[in-house]
mmCIF file of C-alpha atoms and ligand atoms in Angstrom:
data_model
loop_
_atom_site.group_PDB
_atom_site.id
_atom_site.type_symbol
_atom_site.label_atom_id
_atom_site.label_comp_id
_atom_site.label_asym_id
_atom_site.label_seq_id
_atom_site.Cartn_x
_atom_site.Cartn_y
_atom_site.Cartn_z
ATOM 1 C CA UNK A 140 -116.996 8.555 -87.212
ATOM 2 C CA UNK A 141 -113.603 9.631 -86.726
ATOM 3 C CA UNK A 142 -110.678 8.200 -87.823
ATOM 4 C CA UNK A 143 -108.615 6.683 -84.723
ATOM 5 C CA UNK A 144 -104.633 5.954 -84.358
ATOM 6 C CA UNK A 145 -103.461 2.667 -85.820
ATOM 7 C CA UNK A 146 -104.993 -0.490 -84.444
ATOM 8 C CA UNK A 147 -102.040 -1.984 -82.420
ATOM 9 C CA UNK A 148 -103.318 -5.556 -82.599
ATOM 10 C CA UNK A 149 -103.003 -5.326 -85.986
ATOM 11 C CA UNK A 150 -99.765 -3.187 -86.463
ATOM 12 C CA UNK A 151 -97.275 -3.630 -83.714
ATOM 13 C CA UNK A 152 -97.048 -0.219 -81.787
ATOM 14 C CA UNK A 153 -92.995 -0.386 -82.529
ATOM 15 C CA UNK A 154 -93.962 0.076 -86.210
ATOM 16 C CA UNK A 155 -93.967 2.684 -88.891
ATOM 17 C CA UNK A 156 -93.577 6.377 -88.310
ATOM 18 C CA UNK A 157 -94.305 7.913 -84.838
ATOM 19 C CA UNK A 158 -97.274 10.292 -85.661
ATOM 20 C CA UNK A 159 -98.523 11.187 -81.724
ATOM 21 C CA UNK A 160 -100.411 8.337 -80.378
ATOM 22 C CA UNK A 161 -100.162 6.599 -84.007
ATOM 23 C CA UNK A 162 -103.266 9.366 -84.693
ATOM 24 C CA UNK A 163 -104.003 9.901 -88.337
ATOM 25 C CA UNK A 164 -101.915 12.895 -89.729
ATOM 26 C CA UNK A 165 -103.876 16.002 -90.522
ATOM 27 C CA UNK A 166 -103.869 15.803 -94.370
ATOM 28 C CA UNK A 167 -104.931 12.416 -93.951
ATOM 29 C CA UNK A 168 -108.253 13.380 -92.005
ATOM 30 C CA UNK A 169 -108.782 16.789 -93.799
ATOM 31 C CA UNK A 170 -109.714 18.623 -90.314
ATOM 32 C CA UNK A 171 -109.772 18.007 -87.147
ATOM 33 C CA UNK A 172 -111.277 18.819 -83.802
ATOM 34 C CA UNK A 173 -108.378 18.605 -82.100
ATOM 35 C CA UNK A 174 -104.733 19.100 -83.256
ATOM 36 C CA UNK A 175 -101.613 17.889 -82.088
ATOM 37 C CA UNK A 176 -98.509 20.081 -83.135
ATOM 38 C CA UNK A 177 -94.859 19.763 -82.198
ATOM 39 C CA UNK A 178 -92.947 23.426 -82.456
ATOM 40 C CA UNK A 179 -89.222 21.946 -82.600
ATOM 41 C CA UNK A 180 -87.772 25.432 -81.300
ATOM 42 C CA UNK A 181 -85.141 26.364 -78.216
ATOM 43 C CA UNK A 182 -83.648 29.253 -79.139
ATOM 44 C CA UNK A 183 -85.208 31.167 -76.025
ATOM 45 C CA UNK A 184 -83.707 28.538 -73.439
ATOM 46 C CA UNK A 185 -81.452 30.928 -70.808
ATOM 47 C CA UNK A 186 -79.136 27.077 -69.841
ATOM 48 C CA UNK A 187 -79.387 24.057 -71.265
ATOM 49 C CA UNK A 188 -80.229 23.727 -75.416
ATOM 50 C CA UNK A 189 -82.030 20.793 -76.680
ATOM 51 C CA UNK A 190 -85.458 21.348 -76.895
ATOM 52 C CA UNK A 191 -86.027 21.598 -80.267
ATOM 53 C CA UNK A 192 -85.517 17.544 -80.717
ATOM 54 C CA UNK A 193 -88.899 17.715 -77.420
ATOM 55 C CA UNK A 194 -91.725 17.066 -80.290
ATOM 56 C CA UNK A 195 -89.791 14.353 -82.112
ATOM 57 C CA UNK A 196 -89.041 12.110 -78.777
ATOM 58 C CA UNK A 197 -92.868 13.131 -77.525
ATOM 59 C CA UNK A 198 -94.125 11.667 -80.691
ATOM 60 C CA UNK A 199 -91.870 8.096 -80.173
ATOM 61 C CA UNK A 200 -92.892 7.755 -76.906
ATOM 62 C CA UNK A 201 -96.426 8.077 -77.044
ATOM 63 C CA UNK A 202 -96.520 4.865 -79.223
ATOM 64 C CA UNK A 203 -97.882 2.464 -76.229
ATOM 65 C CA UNK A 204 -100.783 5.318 -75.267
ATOM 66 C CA UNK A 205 -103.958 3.639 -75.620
ATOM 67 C CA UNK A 206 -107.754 4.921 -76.593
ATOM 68 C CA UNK A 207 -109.142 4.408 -73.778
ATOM 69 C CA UNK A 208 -108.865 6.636 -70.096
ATOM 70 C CA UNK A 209 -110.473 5.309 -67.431
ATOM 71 C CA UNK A 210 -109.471 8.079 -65.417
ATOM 72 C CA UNK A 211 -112.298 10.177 -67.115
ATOM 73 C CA UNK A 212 -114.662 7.283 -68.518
ATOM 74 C CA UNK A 213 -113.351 8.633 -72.354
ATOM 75 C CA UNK A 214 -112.057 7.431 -75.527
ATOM 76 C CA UNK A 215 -110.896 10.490 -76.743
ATOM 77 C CA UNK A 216 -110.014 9.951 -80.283
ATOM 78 C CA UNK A 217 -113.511 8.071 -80.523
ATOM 79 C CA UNK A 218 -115.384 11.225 -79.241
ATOM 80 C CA UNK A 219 -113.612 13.638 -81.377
ATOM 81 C CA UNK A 220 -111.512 13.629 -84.614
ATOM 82 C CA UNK A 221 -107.846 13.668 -83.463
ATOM 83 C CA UNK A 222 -104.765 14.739 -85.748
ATOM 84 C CA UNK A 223 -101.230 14.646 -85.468
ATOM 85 C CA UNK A 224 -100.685 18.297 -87.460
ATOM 86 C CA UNK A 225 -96.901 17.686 -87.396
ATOM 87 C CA UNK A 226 -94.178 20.352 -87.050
ATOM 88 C CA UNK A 227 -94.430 24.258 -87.163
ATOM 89 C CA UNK A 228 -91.054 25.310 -88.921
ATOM 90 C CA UNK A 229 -89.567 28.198 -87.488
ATOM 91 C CA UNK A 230 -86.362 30.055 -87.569
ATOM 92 C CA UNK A 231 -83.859 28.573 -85.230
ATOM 93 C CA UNK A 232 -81.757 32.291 -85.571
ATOM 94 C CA UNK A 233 -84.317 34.622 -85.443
ATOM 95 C CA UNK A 234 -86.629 34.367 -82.185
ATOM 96 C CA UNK A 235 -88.640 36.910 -83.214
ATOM 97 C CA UNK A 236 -89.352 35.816 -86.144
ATOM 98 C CA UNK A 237 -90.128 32.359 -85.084
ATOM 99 C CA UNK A 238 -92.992 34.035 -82.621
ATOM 100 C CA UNK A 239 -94.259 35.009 -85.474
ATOM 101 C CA UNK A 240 -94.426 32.254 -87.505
ATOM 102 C CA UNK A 241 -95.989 30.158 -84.503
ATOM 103 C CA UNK A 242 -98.839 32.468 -84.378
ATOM 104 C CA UNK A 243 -99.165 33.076 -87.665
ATOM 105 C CA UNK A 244 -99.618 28.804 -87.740
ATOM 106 C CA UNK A 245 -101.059 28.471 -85.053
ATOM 107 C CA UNK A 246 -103.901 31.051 -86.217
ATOM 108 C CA UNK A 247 -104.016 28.775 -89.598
ATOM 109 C CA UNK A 248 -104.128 25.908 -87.806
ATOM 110 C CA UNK A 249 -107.743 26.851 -85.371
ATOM 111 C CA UNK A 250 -109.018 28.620 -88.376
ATOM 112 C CA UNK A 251 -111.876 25.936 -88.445
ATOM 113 C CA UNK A 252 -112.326 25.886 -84.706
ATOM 114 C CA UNK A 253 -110.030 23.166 -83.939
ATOM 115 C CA UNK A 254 -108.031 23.231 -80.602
ATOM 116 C CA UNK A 255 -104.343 22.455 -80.119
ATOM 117 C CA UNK A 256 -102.116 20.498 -77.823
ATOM 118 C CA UNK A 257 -98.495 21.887 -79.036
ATOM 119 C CA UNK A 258 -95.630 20.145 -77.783
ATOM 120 C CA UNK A 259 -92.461 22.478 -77.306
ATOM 121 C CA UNK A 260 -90.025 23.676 -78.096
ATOM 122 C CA UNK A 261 -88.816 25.952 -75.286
ATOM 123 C CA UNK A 262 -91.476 27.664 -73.280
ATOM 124 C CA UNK A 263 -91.156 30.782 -75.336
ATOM 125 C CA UNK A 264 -93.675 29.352 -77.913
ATOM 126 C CA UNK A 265 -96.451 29.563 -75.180
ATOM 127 C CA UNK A 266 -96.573 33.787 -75.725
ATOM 128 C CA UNK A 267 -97.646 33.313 -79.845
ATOM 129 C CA UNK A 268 -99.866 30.245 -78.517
ATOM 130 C CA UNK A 269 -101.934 32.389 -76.507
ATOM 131 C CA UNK A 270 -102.034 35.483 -78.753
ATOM 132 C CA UNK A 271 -103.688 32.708 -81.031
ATOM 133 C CA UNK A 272 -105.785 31.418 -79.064
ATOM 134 C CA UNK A 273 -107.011 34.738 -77.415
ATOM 135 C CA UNK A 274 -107.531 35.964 -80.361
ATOM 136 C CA UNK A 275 -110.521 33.336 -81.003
ATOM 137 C CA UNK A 276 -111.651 33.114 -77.289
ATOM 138 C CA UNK A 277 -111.314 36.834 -75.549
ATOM 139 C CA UNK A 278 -108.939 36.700 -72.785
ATOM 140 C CA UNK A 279 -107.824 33.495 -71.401
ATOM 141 C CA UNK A 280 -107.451 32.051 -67.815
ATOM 142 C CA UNK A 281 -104.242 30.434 -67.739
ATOM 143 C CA UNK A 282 -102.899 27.868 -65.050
ATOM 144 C CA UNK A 283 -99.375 27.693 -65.867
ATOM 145 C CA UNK A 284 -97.835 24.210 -64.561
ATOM 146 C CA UNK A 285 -94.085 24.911 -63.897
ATOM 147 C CA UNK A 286 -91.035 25.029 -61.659
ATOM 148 C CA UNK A 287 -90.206 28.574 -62.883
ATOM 149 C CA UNK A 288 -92.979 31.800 -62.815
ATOM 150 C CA UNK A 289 -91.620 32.432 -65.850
ATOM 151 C CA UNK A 290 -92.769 36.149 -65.798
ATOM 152 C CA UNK A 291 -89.202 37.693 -65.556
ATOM 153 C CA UNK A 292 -89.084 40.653 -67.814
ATOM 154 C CA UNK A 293 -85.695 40.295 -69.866
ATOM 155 C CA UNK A 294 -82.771 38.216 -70.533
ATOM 156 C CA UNK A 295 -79.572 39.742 -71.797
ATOM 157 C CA UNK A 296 -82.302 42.645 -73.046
ATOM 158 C CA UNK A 297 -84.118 39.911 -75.005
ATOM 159 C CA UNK A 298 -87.601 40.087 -74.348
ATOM 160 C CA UNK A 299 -89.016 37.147 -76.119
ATOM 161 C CA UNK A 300 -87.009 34.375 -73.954
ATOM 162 C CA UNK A 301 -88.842 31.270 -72.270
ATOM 163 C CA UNK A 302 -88.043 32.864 -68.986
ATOM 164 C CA UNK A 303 -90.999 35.805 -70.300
ATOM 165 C CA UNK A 304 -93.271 34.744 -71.883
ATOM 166 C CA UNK A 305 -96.542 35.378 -69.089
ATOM 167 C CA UNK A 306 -94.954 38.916 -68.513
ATOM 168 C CA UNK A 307 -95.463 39.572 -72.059
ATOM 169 C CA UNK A 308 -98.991 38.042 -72.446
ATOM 170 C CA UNK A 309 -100.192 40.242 -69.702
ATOM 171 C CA UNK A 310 -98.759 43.613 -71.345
ATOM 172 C CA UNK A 311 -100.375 42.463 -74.434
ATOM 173 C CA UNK A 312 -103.493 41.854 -72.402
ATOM 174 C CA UNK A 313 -104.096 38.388 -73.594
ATOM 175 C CA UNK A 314 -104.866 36.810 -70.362
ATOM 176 C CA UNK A 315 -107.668 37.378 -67.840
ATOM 177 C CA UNK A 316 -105.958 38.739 -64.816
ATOM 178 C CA UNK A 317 -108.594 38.120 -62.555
ATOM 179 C CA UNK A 318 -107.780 34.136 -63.392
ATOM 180 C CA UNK A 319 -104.072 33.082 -63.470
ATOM 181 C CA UNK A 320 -102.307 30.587 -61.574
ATOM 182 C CA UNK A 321 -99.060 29.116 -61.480
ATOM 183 C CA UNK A 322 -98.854 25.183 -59.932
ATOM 184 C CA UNK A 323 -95.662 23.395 -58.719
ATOM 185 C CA UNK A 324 -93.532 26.806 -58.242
ATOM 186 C CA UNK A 325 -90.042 26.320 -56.574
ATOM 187 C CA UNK A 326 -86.790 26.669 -56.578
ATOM 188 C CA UNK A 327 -84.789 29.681 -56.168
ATOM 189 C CA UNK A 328 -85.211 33.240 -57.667
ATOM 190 C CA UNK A 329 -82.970 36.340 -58.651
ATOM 191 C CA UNK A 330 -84.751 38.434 -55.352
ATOM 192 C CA UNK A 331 -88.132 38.877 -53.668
ATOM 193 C CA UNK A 332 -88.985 41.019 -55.825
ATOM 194 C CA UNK A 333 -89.597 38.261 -58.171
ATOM 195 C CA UNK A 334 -92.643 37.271 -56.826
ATOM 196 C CA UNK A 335 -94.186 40.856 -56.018
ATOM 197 C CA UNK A 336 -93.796 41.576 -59.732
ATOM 198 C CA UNK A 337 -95.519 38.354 -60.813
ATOM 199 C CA UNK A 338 -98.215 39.214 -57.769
ATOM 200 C CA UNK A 339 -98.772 42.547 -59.523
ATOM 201 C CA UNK A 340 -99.522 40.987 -62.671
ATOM 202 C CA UNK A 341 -102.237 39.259 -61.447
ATOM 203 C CA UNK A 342 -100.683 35.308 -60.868
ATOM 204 C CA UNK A 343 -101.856 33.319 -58.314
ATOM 205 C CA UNK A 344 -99.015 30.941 -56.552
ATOM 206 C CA UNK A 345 -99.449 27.328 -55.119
ATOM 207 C CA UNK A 346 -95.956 25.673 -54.821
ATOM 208 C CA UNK A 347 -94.939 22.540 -55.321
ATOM 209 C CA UNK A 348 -94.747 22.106 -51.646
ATOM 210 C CA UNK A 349 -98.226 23.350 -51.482
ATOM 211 C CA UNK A 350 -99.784 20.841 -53.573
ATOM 212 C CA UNK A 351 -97.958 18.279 -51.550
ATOM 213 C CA UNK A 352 -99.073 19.807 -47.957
ATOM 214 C CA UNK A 353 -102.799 20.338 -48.961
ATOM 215 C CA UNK A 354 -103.399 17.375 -51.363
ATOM 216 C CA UNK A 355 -104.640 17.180 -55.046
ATOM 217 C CA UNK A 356 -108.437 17.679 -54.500
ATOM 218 C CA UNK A 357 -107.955 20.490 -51.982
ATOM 219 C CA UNK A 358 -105.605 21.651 -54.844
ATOM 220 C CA UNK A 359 -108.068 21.073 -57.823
ATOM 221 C CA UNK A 360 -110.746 23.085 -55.567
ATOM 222 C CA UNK A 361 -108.739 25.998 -55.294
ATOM 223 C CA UNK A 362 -107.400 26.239 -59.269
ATOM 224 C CA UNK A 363 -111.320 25.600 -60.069
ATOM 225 C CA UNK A 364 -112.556 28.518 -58.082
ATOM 226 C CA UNK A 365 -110.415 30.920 -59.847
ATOM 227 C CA UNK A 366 -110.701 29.633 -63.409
ATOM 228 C CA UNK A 367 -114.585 29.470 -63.086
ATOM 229 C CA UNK A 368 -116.023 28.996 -66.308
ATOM 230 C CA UNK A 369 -113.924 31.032 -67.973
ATOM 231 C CA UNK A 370 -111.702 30.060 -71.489
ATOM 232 C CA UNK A 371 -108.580 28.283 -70.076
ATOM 233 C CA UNK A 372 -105.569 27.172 -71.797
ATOM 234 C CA UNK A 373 -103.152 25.147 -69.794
ATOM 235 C CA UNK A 374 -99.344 25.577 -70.123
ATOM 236 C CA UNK A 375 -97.013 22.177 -69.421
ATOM 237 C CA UNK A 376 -93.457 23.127 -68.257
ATOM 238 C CA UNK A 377 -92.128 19.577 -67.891
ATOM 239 C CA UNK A 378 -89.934 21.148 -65.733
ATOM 240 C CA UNK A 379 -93.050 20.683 -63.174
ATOM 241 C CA UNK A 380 -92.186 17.389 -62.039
ATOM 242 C CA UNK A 381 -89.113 16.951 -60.124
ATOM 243 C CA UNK A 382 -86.025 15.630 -61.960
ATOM 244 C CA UNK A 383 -86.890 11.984 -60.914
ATOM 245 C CA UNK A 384 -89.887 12.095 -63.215
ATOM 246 C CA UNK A 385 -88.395 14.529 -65.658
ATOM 247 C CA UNK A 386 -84.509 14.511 -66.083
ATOM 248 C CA UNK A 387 -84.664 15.500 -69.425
ATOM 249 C CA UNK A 388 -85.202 18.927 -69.526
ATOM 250 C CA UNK A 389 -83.072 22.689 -69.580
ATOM 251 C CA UNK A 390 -83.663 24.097 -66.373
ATOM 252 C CA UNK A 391 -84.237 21.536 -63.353
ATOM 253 C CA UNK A 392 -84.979 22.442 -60.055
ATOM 254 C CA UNK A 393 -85.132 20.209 -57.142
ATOM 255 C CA UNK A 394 -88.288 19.410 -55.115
ATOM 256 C CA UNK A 395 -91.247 18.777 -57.814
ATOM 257 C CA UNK A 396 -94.263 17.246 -58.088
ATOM 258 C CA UNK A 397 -94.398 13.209 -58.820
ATOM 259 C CA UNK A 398 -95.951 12.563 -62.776
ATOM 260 C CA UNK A 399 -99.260 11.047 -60.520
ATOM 261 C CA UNK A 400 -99.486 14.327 -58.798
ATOM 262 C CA UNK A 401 -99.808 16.335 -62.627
ATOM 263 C CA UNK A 402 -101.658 13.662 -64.297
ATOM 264 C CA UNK A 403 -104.748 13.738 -61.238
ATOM 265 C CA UNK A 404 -104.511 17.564 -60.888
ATOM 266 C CA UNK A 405 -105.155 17.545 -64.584
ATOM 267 C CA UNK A 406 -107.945 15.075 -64.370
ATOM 268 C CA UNK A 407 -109.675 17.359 -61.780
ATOM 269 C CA UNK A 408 -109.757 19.845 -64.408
ATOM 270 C CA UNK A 409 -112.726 17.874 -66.306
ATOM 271 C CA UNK A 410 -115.105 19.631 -67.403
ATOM 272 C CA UNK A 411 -113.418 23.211 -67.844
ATOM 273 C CA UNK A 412 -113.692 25.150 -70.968
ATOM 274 C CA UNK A 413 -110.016 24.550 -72.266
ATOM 275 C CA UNK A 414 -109.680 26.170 -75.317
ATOM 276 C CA UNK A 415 -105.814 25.309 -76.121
ATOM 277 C CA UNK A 416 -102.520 22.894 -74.360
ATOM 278 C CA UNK A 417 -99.374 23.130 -74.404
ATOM 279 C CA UNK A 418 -96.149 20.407 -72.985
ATOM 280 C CA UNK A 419 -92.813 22.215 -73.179
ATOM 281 C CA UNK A 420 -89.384 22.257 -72.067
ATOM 282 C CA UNK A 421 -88.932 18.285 -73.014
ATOM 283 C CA UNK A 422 -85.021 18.099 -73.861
ATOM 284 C CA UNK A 423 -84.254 14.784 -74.796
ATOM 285 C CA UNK A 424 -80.251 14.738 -74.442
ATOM 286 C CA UNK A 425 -80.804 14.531 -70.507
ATOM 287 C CA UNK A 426 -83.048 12.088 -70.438
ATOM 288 C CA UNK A 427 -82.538 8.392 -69.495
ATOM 289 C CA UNK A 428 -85.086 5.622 -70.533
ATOM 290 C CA UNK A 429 -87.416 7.956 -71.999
ATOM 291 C CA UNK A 430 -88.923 9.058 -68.455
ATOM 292 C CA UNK A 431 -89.509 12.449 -69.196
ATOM 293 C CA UNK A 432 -90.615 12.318 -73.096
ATOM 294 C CA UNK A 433 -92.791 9.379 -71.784
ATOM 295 C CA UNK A 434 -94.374 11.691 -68.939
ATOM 296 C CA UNK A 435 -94.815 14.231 -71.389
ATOM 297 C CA UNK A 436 -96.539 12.002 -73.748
ATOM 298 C CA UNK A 437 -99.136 10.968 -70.781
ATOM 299 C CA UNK A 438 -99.664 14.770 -69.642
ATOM 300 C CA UNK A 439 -100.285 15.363 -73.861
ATOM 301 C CA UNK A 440 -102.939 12.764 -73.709
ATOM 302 C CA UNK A 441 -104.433 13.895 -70.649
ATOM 303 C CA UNK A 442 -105.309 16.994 -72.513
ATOM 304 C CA UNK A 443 -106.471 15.911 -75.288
ATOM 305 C CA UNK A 444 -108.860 13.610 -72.795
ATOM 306 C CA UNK A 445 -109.875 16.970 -71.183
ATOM 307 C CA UNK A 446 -110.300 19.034 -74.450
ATOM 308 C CA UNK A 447 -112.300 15.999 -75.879
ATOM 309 C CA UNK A 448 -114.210 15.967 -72.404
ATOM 310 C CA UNK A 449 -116.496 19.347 -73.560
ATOM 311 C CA UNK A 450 -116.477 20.951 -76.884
HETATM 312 N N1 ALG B 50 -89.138 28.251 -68.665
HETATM 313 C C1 ALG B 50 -88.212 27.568 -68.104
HETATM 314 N N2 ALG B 50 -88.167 26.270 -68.200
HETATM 315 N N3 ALG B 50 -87.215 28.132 -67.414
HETATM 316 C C2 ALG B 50 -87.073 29.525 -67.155
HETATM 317 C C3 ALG B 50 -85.829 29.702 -66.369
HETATM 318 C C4 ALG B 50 -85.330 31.080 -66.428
HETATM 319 C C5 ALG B 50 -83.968 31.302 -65.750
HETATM 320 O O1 ALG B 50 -82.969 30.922 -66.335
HETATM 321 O O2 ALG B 50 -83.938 31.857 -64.653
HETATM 322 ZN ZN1 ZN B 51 -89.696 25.834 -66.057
HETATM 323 ZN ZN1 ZN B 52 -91.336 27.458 -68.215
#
């Protein structure tokens, strides 16, 4: 039987440290099915610093998340055994040698077969994440949930930069090319040539005003079809929603999706062989009342719901 988060009719939700979802911590459990770890890095951000405090305000604001979704029928951290794995610590001075040490953890860490949700961190992390995970699973499908395509090729000659990290995964030929997607593209780019690049590398594109024009289940359909049955991992740039939903963050662009909009296009994904999560980009300087570390929070339990939803 696993061992669930704190009971909060016994221990007020407000008290005692903020593991995520009050979930046991990983040496308390021994292992875990699923894995919950915070990567408290920005050095890759190209504007606004501040991710690196994302995990810690994820982790306080997930304190009212209950068991129970009855958007799937689950109780996710009844089904499986649940962990809150804390931090990976990496070198804020030395990205490459942080991308290292994420995969190097993050390969320690699934060892025993357990699948993460990693909350960023800049969206730099996502490049080790895969190479982990890929490394277990063959090449993954990706749908990559974001304002930016995030497949530019250098910054300032830096290669390893959260504006990169899917260019890099496809070199490395991590990822499935036959089955990756980005969702809730916008904004505007450096040229056209932009999106012919990340067209070349295999991505898919539906826009934010896309999924707003054809609806979620019309949406859902679509990212199905070209994921198939294939080993997914899903990438969270929080930068997804618009800045209503999710001021605090490095790079916003205007015209995103609503947090409803993720949350059901995520629930559609039931049933998919997700293999690895990730929720970046939270910066919690900009934010006001919590709205974006509390979205985050939700779009973290959402896929721990799905991974818990088939082994
Ligand atoms: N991955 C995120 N959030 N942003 C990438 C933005 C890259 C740029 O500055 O053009
Ligand atoms: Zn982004
Ligand atoms: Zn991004």
């Amino acid at each position: 039987m696993p061992r669930g988060p704190v009971d909060s009719s016994r221990v007020p939700r407000f008290a005692g440290p903020a593991t995520f979802a009050r979930l046991p911590r990983l040496d308390e459990v021994g292992r875990a099915d699923i894995a919950v770890v915070g990567v408290p890095f920005d050095t890759g951000v190209s504007y606004r610093p501040g991710a690196r405090f994302g995990p810690a305000a994820v982790r306080e604001a997930s304190r009212l998340l209950r068991p129970y979704h009855p958007g799937l029928d689950i109780s996710p951290f009844s089904a499986r055994q649940a962990a809150d794995a804390g931090d990976i610590a990496c070198n804020p001075f030395d990205i490459g040698q942080a991308v290292e040490t994420i995969e190097e953890a993050a390969d320690a860490l699934t060892a025993d077969g357990a699948r993460l949700v990693t909350v960023g961190g800049d969206h730099t992390i996502a490049l080790p994440l895969l190479r982990a995970a890929a490394r277990r699973h063959g090449p993954l499908a990706l749908l990559h949930f974001d304002a930016h395509l995030d497949t530019w090729d250098t910054y300032f000659g830096a290669e390893y930069t959260h504006g990169t990290p899917f260019r890099r995964a496809v070199e490395e030929g991590i990822l499935d090319t036959e089955a990756l997607g980005h969702v809730g593209t916008r904004g505007p780019l450096y040229g056209k040539s932009d999106l012919d690049d990340d067209k070349r590398l295999g991505f898919g594109v539906v826009t934010s005003a896309d999924v707003m024009r054809r609806g979620i289940d019309e949406t859902v359909d679509a990212l199905r079809q070209r994921i198939g049955d294939r080993p997914l991992y899903v990438s969270v740039d929080i930068d997804v929603l618009d800045p209503a939903h999710a001021p605090g963050t490095g790079t916003p662009e205007a015209g995103g999706m609503t947090s409803r909009e993720l949350l059901e296009i995520l629930r559609g994904l039931a049933g998919c062989r997700l293999v690895g999560a990730d929720v970046v980009e939270v910066a919690p300087a900009y934010d006001h009342a919590e709205i974006t570390s509390i979205a985050a929070s939700h779009v973290a339990y959402d896929l721990i719901s799905l991974l818990a939803f088939r082994e």
